[in-house]
């Protein structure tokens, strides 16, 4: 949560945690914790409080009334980050659609909500309240965005069909956000994609052609990073982008070896792949950032590092150790990709063709 806040440009000054069987239906926090937060608020110079869950409109209103401060939830924060990092037309449309779908149930007749999203003033019918006007404008905007996205997705489908007809295998990078997928794409293909130590530094998918050691050609595709509790509105808005994974011959699951939450992050990725019915897709697990496990004062070369860490990490046929930053282990990785792609294509060719 702190990483998300920093990525959005906030300076984190503190946190508060409460264990409850379920959140309070009005104030989210229990009375004692809410009183504690009110007390902290009186002696602190904050201008924002972020909750690591999706708040109901009622909860958000109640909290803002008690705390006298701007309140946002996890969904609003992630939407803000996505809005900053979307650059393609499709990406911008997807984020704007998710923003309006999030906003719709939270309208309270305050015109500032629409101003924040750049909405214009429409014609109000006779006897129509401000809230009804707001909702009508949002519904119209959502319909317009969905129509525009359908047109963009038609072009994506045509491009996808063209790739399919070309017969070039697709290898897709997947993983939790900030595990180094974009850095790996750059290291393998000189793609020049923005790679920063921030969550969702790159959002729009990128595909590059890559020649493997056996001289075969693949398309290497980077996808949006996953994250726990990914808002439903974003999953729906980015469904077309995530569907790109279904076209992949092999998935490269990039894991940050330095993360203390690696196991939880892996579970999130596995869960989303399961939701997309991709759990049985041929896959390589790529354990990244191994250079950071060796300590700042260690003068290891690539061969020494890989030999030492492969024993420690238990490397196997479906796992490869790399440092995308230092370009360690890429030779073995491309060899493994060649093997996995060849095996997957062979399996596909052996599948019986069912009569129409």
Short mmCIF file of C-alpha atoms in Angstrom, two decimals:
data_model
loop_
_atom_site.label_atom_id
_atom_site.label_comp_id
_atom_site.label_asym_id
_atom_site.label_seq_id
_atom_site.Cartn_x
_atom_site.Cartn_y
_atom_site.Cartn_z
CA UNK A 1 0.00 0.00 0.00
CA UNK A 2 2.85 2.37 0.82
CA UNK A 3 4.44 1.62 -2.57
CA UNK A 4 1.16 2.43 -4.32
CA UNK A 5 0.87 5.71 -2.44
CA UNK A 6 4.46 6.69 -3.29
CA UNK A 7 3.90 5.75 -6.94
CA UNK A 8 0.95 8.17 -6.96
CA UNK A 9 3.19 10.93 -5.60
CA UNK A 10 2.22 10.85 -1.92
CA UNK A 11 4.59 11.00 1.03
CA UNK A 12 3.63 8.34 3.56
CA UNK A 13 3.77 9.63 7.13
CA UNK A 14 2.14 6.80 9.06
CA UNK A 15 -0.18 3.82 9.05
CA UNK A 16 -2.87 2.28 11.22
CA UNK A 17 -3.94 -1.38 11.21
CA UNK A 18 -6.99 -2.99 12.77
CA UNK A 19 -8.07 -6.63 12.88
CA UNK A 20 -11.81 -7.07 12.58
CA UNK A 21 -14.01 -9.99 11.59
CA UNK A 22 -15.62 -7.59 9.14
CA UNK A 23 -15.45 -3.81 8.58
CA UNK A 24 -18.03 -1.58 10.26
CA UNK A 25 -20.82 -0.98 7.77
CA UNK A 26 -20.80 2.81 8.34
CA UNK A 27 -17.32 3.85 9.49
CA UNK A 28 -15.23 0.87 8.23
CA UNK A 29 -13.10 1.14 11.40
CA UNK A 30 -14.32 0.15 14.84
CA UNK A 31 -15.15 2.96 17.29
CA UNK A 32 -11.89 2.65 19.25
CA UNK A 33 -9.67 2.79 16.16
CA UNK A 34 -11.71 5.62 14.71
CA UNK A 35 -11.24 7.62 17.92
CA UNK A 36 -7.51 6.86 17.77
CA UNK A 37 -7.35 8.12 14.19
CA UNK A 38 -9.27 11.28 15.14
CA UNK A 39 -6.74 11.89 17.93
CA UNK A 40 -3.79 11.33 15.58
CA UNK A 41 -5.43 13.65 13.06
CA UNK A 42 -5.48 16.51 15.60
CA UNK A 43 -1.69 16.37 16.08
CA UNK A 44 -0.58 15.60 12.52
CA UNK A 45 -0.23 17.59 9.32
CA UNK A 46 -1.89 15.19 6.85
CA UNK A 47 -4.04 16.14 3.90
CA UNK A 48 -5.11 12.63 2.83
CA UNK A 49 -5.97 9.23 4.31
CA UNK A 50 -5.96 6.12 2.08
CA UNK A 51 -7.79 2.92 3.02
CA UNK A 52 -6.42 -0.40 1.75
CA UNK A 53 -9.86 -1.66 0.70
CA UNK A 54 -12.76 -0.49 -1.39
CA UNK A 55 -14.98 1.76 0.74
CA UNK A 56 -18.70 1.98 0.17
CA UNK A 57 -20.00 5.47 -0.66
CA UNK A 58 -21.61 5.57 2.79
CA UNK A 59 -18.35 4.66 4.55
CA UNK A 60 -16.37 7.27 2.63
CA UNK A 61 -18.90 10.02 3.41
CA UNK A 62 -19.01 9.07 7.10
CA UNK A 63 -15.22 9.01 7.43
CA UNK A 64 -14.79 12.38 5.72
CA UNK A 65 -17.45 13.86 8.04
CA UNK A 66 -15.73 12.57 11.20
CA UNK A 67 -12.10 13.13 10.18
CA UNK A 68 -12.55 16.38 8.25
CA UNK A 69 -10.03 15.26 5.65
CA UNK A 70 -10.02 13.87 2.12
CA UNK A 71 -10.51 10.09 2.09
CA UNK A 72 -9.76 7.77 -0.83
CA UNK A 73 -9.74 3.97 -1.05
CA UNK A 74 -7.48 1.43 -2.72
CA UNK A 75 -9.54 1.41 -5.92
CA UNK A 76 -9.37 5.19 -6.38
CA UNK A 77 -5.61 5.10 -5.76
CA UNK A 78 -4.97 2.38 -8.34
CA UNK A 79 -7.22 4.16 -10.86
CA UNK A 80 -5.19 7.33 -10.34
CA UNK A 81 -1.93 5.47 -11.01
CA UNK A 82 -3.35 3.80 -14.11
CA UNK A 83 -4.56 7.18 -15.40
CA UNK A 84 -1.01 8.57 -15.04
CA UNK A 85 0.61 5.66 -16.86
CA UNK A 86 -1.79 4.95 -19.73
CA UNK A 87 -0.46 6.37 -23.02
CA UNK A 88 -2.17 4.51 -25.85
CA UNK A 89 -5.72 5.38 -26.91
CA UNK A 90 -6.97 1.98 -25.76
CA UNK A 91 -5.26 2.31 -22.39
CA UNK A 92 -6.70 5.76 -21.80
CA UNK A 93 -10.19 4.61 -22.77
CA UNK A 94 -9.93 1.58 -20.48
CA UNK A 95 -8.89 3.68 -17.50
CA UNK A 96 -11.53 6.36 -18.15
CA UNK A 97 -14.23 3.69 -18.39
CA UNK A 98 -13.10 2.17 -15.08
CA UNK A 99 -13.07 5.62 -13.45
CA UNK A 100 -16.65 6.36 -14.51
CA UNK A 101 -17.87 2.90 -13.44
CA UNK A 102 -16.25 3.50 -10.04
CA UNK A 103 -17.75 6.98 -9.79
CA UNK A 104 -21.33 6.05 -10.75
CA UNK A 105 -22.48 4.63 -7.37
CA UNK A 106 -20.61 7.38 -5.51
CA UNK A 107 -22.43 10.36 -6.98
CA UNK A 108 -24.00 12.46 -4.26
CA UNK A 109 -25.23 15.39 -6.34
CA UNK A 110 -21.90 17.21 -6.06
CA UNK A 111 -20.94 18.62 -9.44
CA UNK A 112 -17.26 18.63 -8.45
CA UNK A 113 -17.19 14.86 -9.06
CA UNK A 114 -17.80 15.43 -12.75
CA UNK A 115 -15.44 18.37 -12.93
CA UNK A 116 -12.69 16.13 -11.60
CA UNK A 117 -13.18 13.79 -14.57
CA UNK A 118 -13.55 16.62 -17.05
CA UNK A 119 -17.29 16.01 -17.61
CA UNK A 120 -19.23 18.79 -19.27
CA UNK A 121 -22.60 20.20 -18.27
CA UNK A 122 -25.47 18.58 -20.12
CA UNK A 123 -29.07 19.70 -20.60
CA UNK A 124 -31.19 19.05 -17.57
CA UNK A 125 -34.74 17.95 -18.23
CA UNK A 126 -37.77 19.47 -16.44
CA UNK A 127 -38.01 18.40 -12.81
CA UNK A 128 -34.68 16.55 -12.97
CA UNK A 129 -32.54 16.74 -9.82
CA UNK A 130 -28.82 17.45 -9.89
CA UNK A 131 -28.10 13.86 -8.85
CA UNK A 132 -30.25 12.48 -11.67
CA UNK A 133 -28.46 14.78 -14.12
CA UNK A 134 -25.08 13.59 -12.87
CA UNK A 135 -26.08 9.95 -13.21
CA UNK A 136 -27.49 10.47 -16.70
CA UNK A 137 -24.28 12.16 -17.83
CA UNK A 138 -22.16 9.37 -16.37
CA UNK A 139 -24.33 6.67 -18.00
CA UNK A 140 -24.05 8.44 -21.36
CA UNK A 141 -20.27 8.75 -20.96
CA UNK A 142 -19.96 5.05 -20.06
CA UNK A 143 -21.98 4.07 -23.15
CA UNK A 144 -19.81 6.31 -25.33
CA UNK A 145 -16.57 4.88 -23.88
CA UNK A 146 -17.76 1.29 -24.34
CA UNK A 147 -18.61 2.05 -27.98
CA UNK A 148 -15.17 3.58 -28.60
CA UNK A 149 -13.49 0.62 -26.91
CA UNK A 150 -15.40 -1.82 -29.12
CA UNK A 151 -14.01 -0.03 -32.18
CA UNK A 152 -10.46 -0.12 -30.80
CA UNK A 153 -10.84 -3.81 -29.94
CA UNK A 154 -11.96 -4.59 -33.50
CA UNK A 155 -8.58 -3.34 -34.67
CA UNK A 156 -6.89 -5.39 -31.93
CA UNK A 157 -8.76 -8.49 -33.10
CA UNK A 158 -7.68 -7.87 -36.71
CA UNK A 159 -4.08 -7.47 -35.55
CA UNK A 160 -4.40 -10.64 -33.47
CA UNK A 161 -5.79 -12.58 -36.44
CA UNK A 162 -2.92 -11.31 -38.60
CA UNK A 163 -0.40 -12.52 -36.03
CA UNK A 164 -2.14 -15.88 -35.82
CA UNK A 165 -2.02 -16.33 -39.58
CA UNK A 166 1.68 -15.46 -39.62
CA UNK A 167 2.32 -18.55 -37.48
CA UNK A 168 4.89 -16.76 -35.30
CA UNK A 169 4.67 -18.05 -31.69
CA UNK A 170 3.91 -15.52 -28.96
CA UNK A 171 5.69 -15.56 -25.60
CA UNK A 172 3.97 -13.35 -23.02
CA UNK A 173 5.56 -11.88 -19.91
CA UNK A 174 3.28 -12.06 -16.87
CA UNK A 175 3.81 -11.38 -13.21
CA UNK A 176 3.16 -9.11 -10.28
CA UNK A 177 3.74 -5.42 -10.85
CA UNK A 178 7.34 -4.20 -10.42
CA UNK A 179 8.97 -7.63 -10.81
CA UNK A 180 11.09 -6.45 -13.75
CA UNK A 181 9.06 -7.51 -16.80
CA UNK A 182 9.77 -4.32 -18.74
CA UNK A 183 13.48 -4.46 -17.85
CA UNK A 184 13.56 -8.05 -19.13
CA UNK A 185 11.77 -7.07 -22.35
CA UNK A 186 14.38 -4.34 -22.88
CA UNK A 187 17.26 -6.70 -22.11
CA UNK A 188 16.07 -9.32 -24.60
CA UNK A 189 14.83 -7.10 -27.41
CA UNK A 190 16.19 -3.58 -26.91
CA UNK A 191 12.56 -2.43 -26.78
CA UNK A 192 13.29 0.84 -25.01
CA UNK A 193 10.26 0.47 -22.72
CA UNK A 194 10.14 2.65 -19.59
CA UNK A 195 11.46 0.62 -16.66
CA UNK A 196 11.33 2.22 -13.21
CA UNK A 197 11.30 0.91 -9.65
CA UNK A 198 7.62 1.83 -9.32
CA UNK A 199 4.36 -0.08 -9.40
CA UNK A 200 2.72 0.00 -12.85
CA UNK A 201 5.60 2.02 -14.35
CA UNK A 202 4.43 0.69 -17.71
CA UNK A 203 0.79 -0.02 -18.42
CA UNK A 204 0.29 -0.31 -22.16
CA UNK A 205 1.22 -3.68 -23.70
CA UNK A 206 4.32 -3.85 -25.92
CA UNK A 207 5.21 -6.60 -28.41
CA UNK A 208 8.66 -7.06 -29.98
CA UNK A 209 10.13 -9.60 -32.41
CA UNK A 210 12.94 -11.76 -31.01
CA UNK A 211 15.25 -14.32 -32.65
CA UNK A 212 16.02 -17.32 -30.42
CA UNK A 213 19.26 -19.37 -30.28
CA UNK A 214 17.80 -22.00 -32.66
CA UNK A 215 17.21 -19.11 -35.13
CA UNK A 216 13.45 -19.38 -34.79
CA UNK A 217 11.43 -16.17 -34.35
CA UNK A 218 8.95 -15.32 -31.62
CA UNK A 219 6.90 -12.28 -30.61
CA UNK A 220 7.73 -11.26 -27.04
CA UNK A 221 4.82 -9.43 -25.41
CA UNK A 222 4.76 -7.47 -22.15
CA UNK A 223 1.43 -7.20 -20.29
CA UNK A 224 0.03 -5.12 -17.44
CA UNK A 225 1.36 -6.16 -14.04
CA UNK A 226 -0.92 -7.92 -11.58
CA UNK A 227 -1.60 -6.80 -8.03
CA UNK A 228 -3.60 -8.14 -5.09
CA UNK A 229 -7.17 -6.91 -4.80
CA UNK A 230 -7.13 -5.60 -8.37
CA UNK A 231 -10.35 -3.56 -8.70
CA UNK A 232 -13.15 -5.38 -10.53
CA UNK A 233 -13.75 -2.33 -12.72
CA UNK A 234 -10.14 -2.51 -13.94
CA UNK A 235 -10.29 -6.26 -14.57
CA UNK A 236 -13.39 -5.68 -16.72
CA UNK A 237 -11.94 -2.65 -18.52
CA UNK A 238 -8.65 -4.45 -19.28
CA UNK A 239 -10.26 -7.76 -20.24
CA UNK A 240 -9.26 -7.34 -23.90
CA UNK A 241 -5.64 -6.71 -22.91
CA UNK A 242 -5.60 -9.72 -20.59
CA UNK A 243 -7.14 -11.84 -23.35
CA UNK A 244 -3.86 -11.38 -25.23
CA UNK A 245 -2.45 -13.98 -22.83
CA UNK A 246 -4.78 -16.63 -24.26
CA UNK A 247 -3.02 -16.26 -27.63
CA UNK A 248 0.41 -16.91 -26.12
CA UNK A 249 2.24 -20.15 -26.87
CA UNK A 250 4.30 -19.89 -23.67
CA UNK A 251 4.03 -17.67 -20.58
CA UNK A 252 7.08 -16.29 -18.78
CA UNK A 253 6.12 -15.75 -15.14
CA UNK A 254 8.60 -13.16 -13.83
CA UNK A 255 9.15 -13.28 -10.05
CA UNK A 256 10.99 -10.74 -7.90
CA UNK A 257 13.39 -12.87 -5.84
CA UNK A 258 14.02 -9.97 -3.43
CA UNK A 259 10.41 -9.41 -2.41
CA UNK A 260 9.51 -10.59 1.10
CA UNK A 261 5.96 -11.03 -0.26
CA UNK A 262 7.03 -13.24 -3.19
CA UNK A 263 4.84 -16.17 -2.11
CA UNK A 264 1.75 -13.97 -1.76
CA UNK A 265 2.49 -12.28 -5.10
CA UNK A 266 2.82 -15.66 -6.81
CA UNK A 267 -0.54 -16.69 -5.38
CA UNK A 268 -2.12 -13.52 -6.83
CA UNK A 269 -0.67 -14.25 -10.27
CA UNK A 270 -1.78 -17.88 -10.13
CA UNK A 271 -5.26 -16.79 -9.10
CA UNK A 272 -5.64 -14.38 -12.04
CA UNK A 273 -4.24 -16.93 -14.50
CA UNK A 274 -6.76 -19.41 -13.10
CA UNK A 275 -9.59 -16.90 -13.60
CA UNK A 276 -8.47 -16.56 -17.22
CA UNK A 277 -8.38 -20.38 -17.59
CA UNK A 278 -4.63 -20.25 -18.30
CA UNK A 279 -3.32 -22.40 -15.43
CA UNK A 280 -2.38 -25.19 -17.87
CA UNK A 281 -0.66 -22.93 -20.40
CA UNK A 282 3.05 -23.91 -20.95
CA UNK A 283 5.09 -21.74 -18.62
CA UNK A 284 8.57 -20.83 -17.48
CA UNK A 285 9.16 -19.28 -14.06
CA UNK A 286 11.79 -16.56 -14.28
CA UNK A 287 13.39 -15.68 -10.92
CA UNK A 288 14.59 -12.11 -11.42
CA UNK A 289 16.83 -9.63 -9.50
CA UNK A 290 19.26 -12.33 -8.33
CA UNK A 291 22.09 -9.76 -8.29
CA UNK A 292 20.38 -8.01 -5.38
CA UNK A 293 20.62 -11.20 -3.28
CA UNK A 294 24.40 -11.14 -3.32
CA UNK A 295 25.00 -8.00 -1.28
CA UNK A 296 26.34 -4.64 -2.38
CA UNK A 297 29.95 -5.47 -1.55
CA UNK A 298 30.11 -8.81 -3.37
CA UNK A 299 32.11 -8.73 -6.61
CA UNK A 300 30.45 -11.68 -8.33
CA UNK A 301 30.59 -12.32 -12.03
CA UNK A 302 27.69 -13.93 -13.91
CA UNK A 303 28.99 -17.50 -13.82
CA UNK A 304 29.80 -17.40 -10.08
CA UNK A 305 26.45 -15.84 -9.19
CA UNK A 306 24.40 -18.32 -11.24
CA UNK A 307 26.28 -21.33 -9.88
CA UNK A 308 25.95 -20.18 -6.26
CA UNK A 309 22.29 -19.19 -6.47
CA UNK A 310 21.13 -22.15 -8.54
CA UNK A 311 22.13 -24.46 -5.68
CA UNK A 312 20.39 -22.21 -3.15
CA UNK A 313 17.17 -21.68 -5.13
CA UNK A 314 16.73 -25.21 -6.38
CA UNK A 315 16.60 -24.32 -10.07
CA UNK A 316 14.75 -26.90 -12.21
CA UNK A 317 13.63 -27.46 -15.81
CA UNK A 318 10.79 -24.95 -15.55
CA UNK A 319 12.71 -22.30 -13.58
CA UNK A 320 15.46 -19.93 -14.69
CA UNK A 321 17.53 -17.55 -12.56
CA UNK A 322 18.28 -14.17 -14.12
CA UNK A 323 19.17 -10.56 -13.47
CA UNK A 324 17.44 -8.54 -16.19
CA UNK A 325 19.27 -5.43 -14.97
CA UNK A 326 22.73 -7.01 -15.35
CA UNK A 327 21.64 -9.30 -18.23
CA UNK A 328 22.71 -12.41 -16.31
CA UNK A 329 21.19 -15.74 -17.25
CA UNK A 330 19.62 -14.51 -20.50
CA UNK A 331 21.43 -17.06 -22.66
CA UNK A 332 19.98 -19.94 -20.66
CA UNK A 333 16.58 -18.23 -20.59
CA UNK A 334 16.39 -17.92 -24.38
CA UNK A 335 17.46 -21.56 -24.72
CA UNK A 336 14.67 -22.59 -22.34
CA UNK A 337 12.18 -20.48 -24.29
CA UNK A 338 13.26 -22.23 -27.51
CA UNK A 339 12.69 -25.63 -25.90
CA UNK A 340 9.31 -24.67 -24.40
CA UNK A 341 8.03 -23.13 -27.65
CA UNK A 342 9.14 -26.13 -29.73
CA UNK A 343 7.51 -28.53 -27.27
CA UNK A 344 4.27 -26.50 -27.17
CA UNK A 345 4.05 -26.31 -30.97
CA UNK A 346 4.66 -30.05 -31.20
CA UNK A 347 1.88 -30.74 -28.68
CA UNK A 348 -0.51 -28.49 -30.61
CA UNK A 349 0.32 -30.27 -33.87
CA UNK A 350 -0.41 -33.65 -32.27
CA UNK A 351 -3.86 -32.58 -31.08
CA UNK A 352 -6.61 -34.35 -33.09
CA UNK A 353 -8.59 -32.06 -35.38
CA UNK A 354 -12.29 -32.32 -34.51
CA UNK A 355 -14.77 -32.38 -37.39
CA UNK A 356 -16.89 -29.20 -37.79
#
